[in-house]
Amino acid sequence: MSDKSTSRLRLLLGQLNPLGLPLRQKIGVLGLAFLIALPLLVSLPVVGQFVVLILPASSWELGLYNVAAALFFAMFAMSWDAVSGYTGEISFGHGLFFAVGGYTSAMLNMGHGFSPWISVLGGVLLAAIAGVMIGVPALRIEGPYLSLVTLVAPLILLQVFIFMSDIFGGEQGLGNPENLVGLGFVSNYFLALGLFVAIFTLLWALTRSNTGSILTAIREDEDAVSAAGLSKAKFKIFAFVLSGAIGGLAGAAYVHTPVGSPTPSELMSVIVNVEVIIAAVLGGMGTIVGAAVGGLFVAMLPDYLNLVEFTVPVIGKSISSMSFFLFAIVTLFLLNIFPGGVLRWGIALGRRATGRDGGDEGMAADGGQSPEDAGTNPVAQTMERYQEYYDNMFGGDDE
Amino acid sequence: MSTDTRADEAASATTDNEVGPDDGILAVESLRKEFGGLVAVDDLSFAVQEEEILGFIGPNGAGKSTTFNCVTGTYPPTDGTVWYKGEEVTGTPPHEMVKRGMARTFQSFAPLEDRSVLKNVALSMMDDKLVTMDGLLGEFHDEARAICERVGLGDRLYQTPAELPHAGMLRLELGRALGTDPDLLLVDEPFAGLSGPEVESVSDLLLELRDEGMTLVVVDHNMRGLLQLIDRAIVINFGSLLAEGSPDEITDNPEVQEAYLGGGLE
Ligand SMILES: Nc1ncnc2c1ncn2[C@@H]1O[C@H](COP(=O)(O)OP(=O)(O)OP(=O)(O)O)[C@@H](O)[C@H]1O
Ligand SMILES: [Mg+2]
């Protein structure tokens, strides 16, 4: 027993040594270090000017705001990935959780005078309950049918918001709830970054433990999971509740910052619901890391495009006025060349370059996924899963 | 209730078709399964004794797999009762049956295509816990590796199921079932498509498991390869019991011979 725990401790310490990390994790640590140092870097005399150039805004203050907003969006994407990327039950309406978290927290704060910190907890709790409300039906309704439920649920909520606009503020939302850490650019940036790192760490650890293997096994073959003595129902509900709670936490914290407010368009519009999926799939579905990176990319790309002054000659439109259109084009392009997500492609490339073949350990670190085999990537698995449901729907036989 | 049970036992001694909870490690009484109008299992009763190897035989479509789908909780039975280790378990979900110590292999092989042989077996060994540190640090799956070696996949640990030959898939099914540490193992058609030497090596493995105290039910559609392996056989046809006895008694049974139209049984 104690033997086992000391060897575990040694393993853990080994894993924490940054020099011993595989290349991709070194890149991750460097990226994180850069994000932490960012507010300091922009205040340095000469370096600062260069750093502002690479920020998605024209000034460092706005740059920090935009990166903070992108960090929140990345949290949304990670919460989607935790359930849909891992279990293969695709949610088309994850904004439901962001909105339940954000609106609950805003209302507790504005209507009942709770401190924003307490209000956020209330938002998390209610979003977790929303996770139960989607997760329990998910045991009976699966695949495309469940996706329909997730698609319709936020639309119903939106109608309620509009119908009872005296309470929920309709399309306009709820105005400005109190901020968690005031208006400071740096403090709000660190709030977002801290929450991002906390959520990332939690989900990363969970998905790299046995829990992650079990969730991906549900995506691959539910009967095999039952045959292994594991309750697929328990794990599915868990994934929905966890995802709901985390999406709710991100949504709640977001409305208590200057970068976000409790409005339908920011938390639960069709665009938000779809962009979250795009971010996770583009980065690499079922990896958490992919959702984090994809989320930052998807959120910041339009900001960068907005900065471009160039006007396209023939049609006479500026790049910045077409930013969403261009975003969609870039996304389609990337999805076509990297069907398994950019992350998997990058890992495979890195392995070829560094001459490591990944082996057993490498696969474990990616949550049971070998990046090379495109036939079993999560997107393909999910497609296959849905294909089965369609076949049954149109009278195919049971086998 | 208890008088009822005693009455049942008394009846079982005389009429031989009433089975009660304590008649074996697994006891099945009047099991019935209908799919729409089709009766796949028709009031079938039988018991499996501890540490025996029981052959469960019947022609194609006789209802063998369906019987075990009902016993293991994959399908809810239409009617009837199942007892395992003396407790009623009718309709208990599959993962609960596995936790109680009943494992099965799938006739149509159901491995996880997205991961290696080793990880397939490792999944069976995982605890049914939501939050755990296990696996987080990439510990080597020593026990899973031992099981892989045992079922003859020691040199294919990192291959995916798609890379395995037919016999390898069957071995993986056995490995995944053994990973759950069962007391009773239901093996559905292990010998279909295996060569003579492969049949022999799988039989040796099953015998070895029995010697270690496991109870086995081996499903097959004929007696091929089973004669040396099983202690006793049950033959079903059209979902109901046709014959029961030692391998010799079964092969000599005229009704059994008729069900197989005079051939195919051996
Ligand atoms: N899910 C199902 N839905 C409808 N009918 C089914 C289903 N499963 C099995 N059946 C039918 O029940 C009957 C018994 O099938 P079962 O698979 O139990 O036979 P078996 O004895 O295992 O045969 P085999 O030797 O071919 O494996 C067959 O007629 C089969 O078509
Ligand atoms: Mg069968």
PDB file of N, CA and C in Angstrom, chain A residues 92 151 155 158 264-265 267-276:
ATOM      1  N   PHE A  92     -26.335  20.332 -29.004  1.00  0.00           N
ATOM      2  CA  PHE A  92     -26.404  21.469 -29.914  1.00  0.00           C
ATOM      3  C   PHE A  92     -26.885  22.720 -29.209  1.00  0.00           C
ATOM      4  N   LEU A 151     -31.108  20.884 -28.701  1.00  0.00           N
ATOM      5  CA  LEU A 151     -31.302  22.007 -29.622  1.00  0.00           C
ATOM      6  C   LEU A 151     -32.514  22.835 -29.205  1.00  0.00           C
ATOM      7  N   LEU A 155     -33.953  27.031 -26.910  1.00  0.00           N
ATOM      8  CA  LEU A 155     -34.938  27.842 -27.635  1.00  0.00           C
ATOM      9  C   LEU A 155     -36.164  28.087 -26.760  1.00  0.00           C
ATOM     10  N   LEU A 158     -35.218  30.605 -24.235  1.00  0.00           N
ATOM     11  CA  LEU A 158     -35.196  31.936 -24.845  1.00  0.00           C
ATOM     12  C   LEU A 158     -36.619  32.501 -24.939  1.00  0.00           C
ATOM     13  N   PRO A 264     -29.163  37.102 -24.004  1.00  0.00           N
ATOM     14  CA  PRO A 264     -29.300  35.877 -24.791  1.00  0.00           C
ATOM     15  C   PRO A 264     -28.235  35.769 -25.876  1.00  0.00           C
ATOM     16  N   SER A 265     -27.886  36.885 -26.523  1.00  0.00           N
ATOM     17  CA  SER A 265     -26.969  36.779 -27.654  1.00  0.00           C
ATOM     18  C   SER A 265     -25.574  36.363 -27.208  1.00  0.00           C
ATOM     19  N   LEU A 267     -24.893  34.497 -24.357  1.00  0.00           N
ATOM     20  CA  LEU A 267     -24.832  33.239 -23.614  1.00  0.00           C
ATOM     21  C   LEU A 267     -25.511  32.069 -24.301  1.00  0.00           C
ATOM     22  N   MET A 268     -26.557  32.331 -25.095  1.00  0.00           N
ATOM     23  CA  MET A 268     -27.324  31.182 -25.573  1.00  0.00           C
ATOM     24  C   MET A 268     -27.847  31.316 -27.001  1.00  0.00           C
ATOM     25  N   SER A 269     -27.257  32.202 -27.785  1.00  0.00           N
ATOM     26  CA  SER A 269     -27.734  32.309 -29.167  1.00  0.00           C
ATOM     27  C   SER A 269     -27.284  31.080 -29.948  1.00  0.00           C
ATOM     28  N   VAL A 270     -27.921  30.867 -31.097  1.00  0.00           N
ATOM     29  CA  VAL A 270     -27.538  29.738 -31.942  1.00  0.00           C
ATOM     30  C   VAL A 270     -26.064  29.851 -32.322  1.00  0.00           C
ATOM     31  N   ILE A 271     -25.616  31.085 -32.529  1.00  0.00           N
ATOM     32  CA  ILE A 271     -24.210  31.281 -32.903  1.00  0.00           C
ATOM     33  C   ILE A 271     -23.279  30.788 -31.794  1.00  0.00           C
ATOM     34  N   VAL A 272     -23.604  31.134 -30.544  1.00  0.00           N
ATOM     35  CA  VAL A 272     -22.778  30.655 -29.432  1.00  0.00           C
ATOM     36  C   VAL A 272     -22.773  29.127 -29.416  1.00  0.00           C
ATOM     37  N   ASN A 273     -23.973  28.530 -29.508  1.00  0.00           N
ATOM     38  CA  ASN A 273     -24.085  27.069 -29.452  1.00  0.00           C
ATOM     39  C   ASN A 273     -23.241  26.389 -30.530  1.00  0.00           C
ATOM     40  N   VAL A 274     -23.261  26.970 -31.722  1.00  0.00           N
ATOM     41  CA  VAL A 274     -22.534  26.364 -32.836  1.00  0.00           C
ATOM     42  C   VAL A 274     -21.039  26.637 -32.720  1.00  0.00           C
ATOM     43  N   GLU A 275     -20.684  27.859 -32.316  1.00  0.00           N
ATOM     44  CA  GLU A 275     -19.258  28.192 -32.223  1.00  0.00           C
ATOM     45  C   GLU A 275     -18.530  27.336 -31.194  1.00  0.00           C
ATOM     46  N   VAL A 276     -19.245  27.009 -30.122  1.00  0.00           N
ATOM     47  CA  VAL A 276     -18.641  26.157 -29.097  1.00  0.00           C
ATOM     48  C   VAL A 276     -18.280  24.802 -29.702  1.00  0.00           C
TER      49      VAL A 276
END
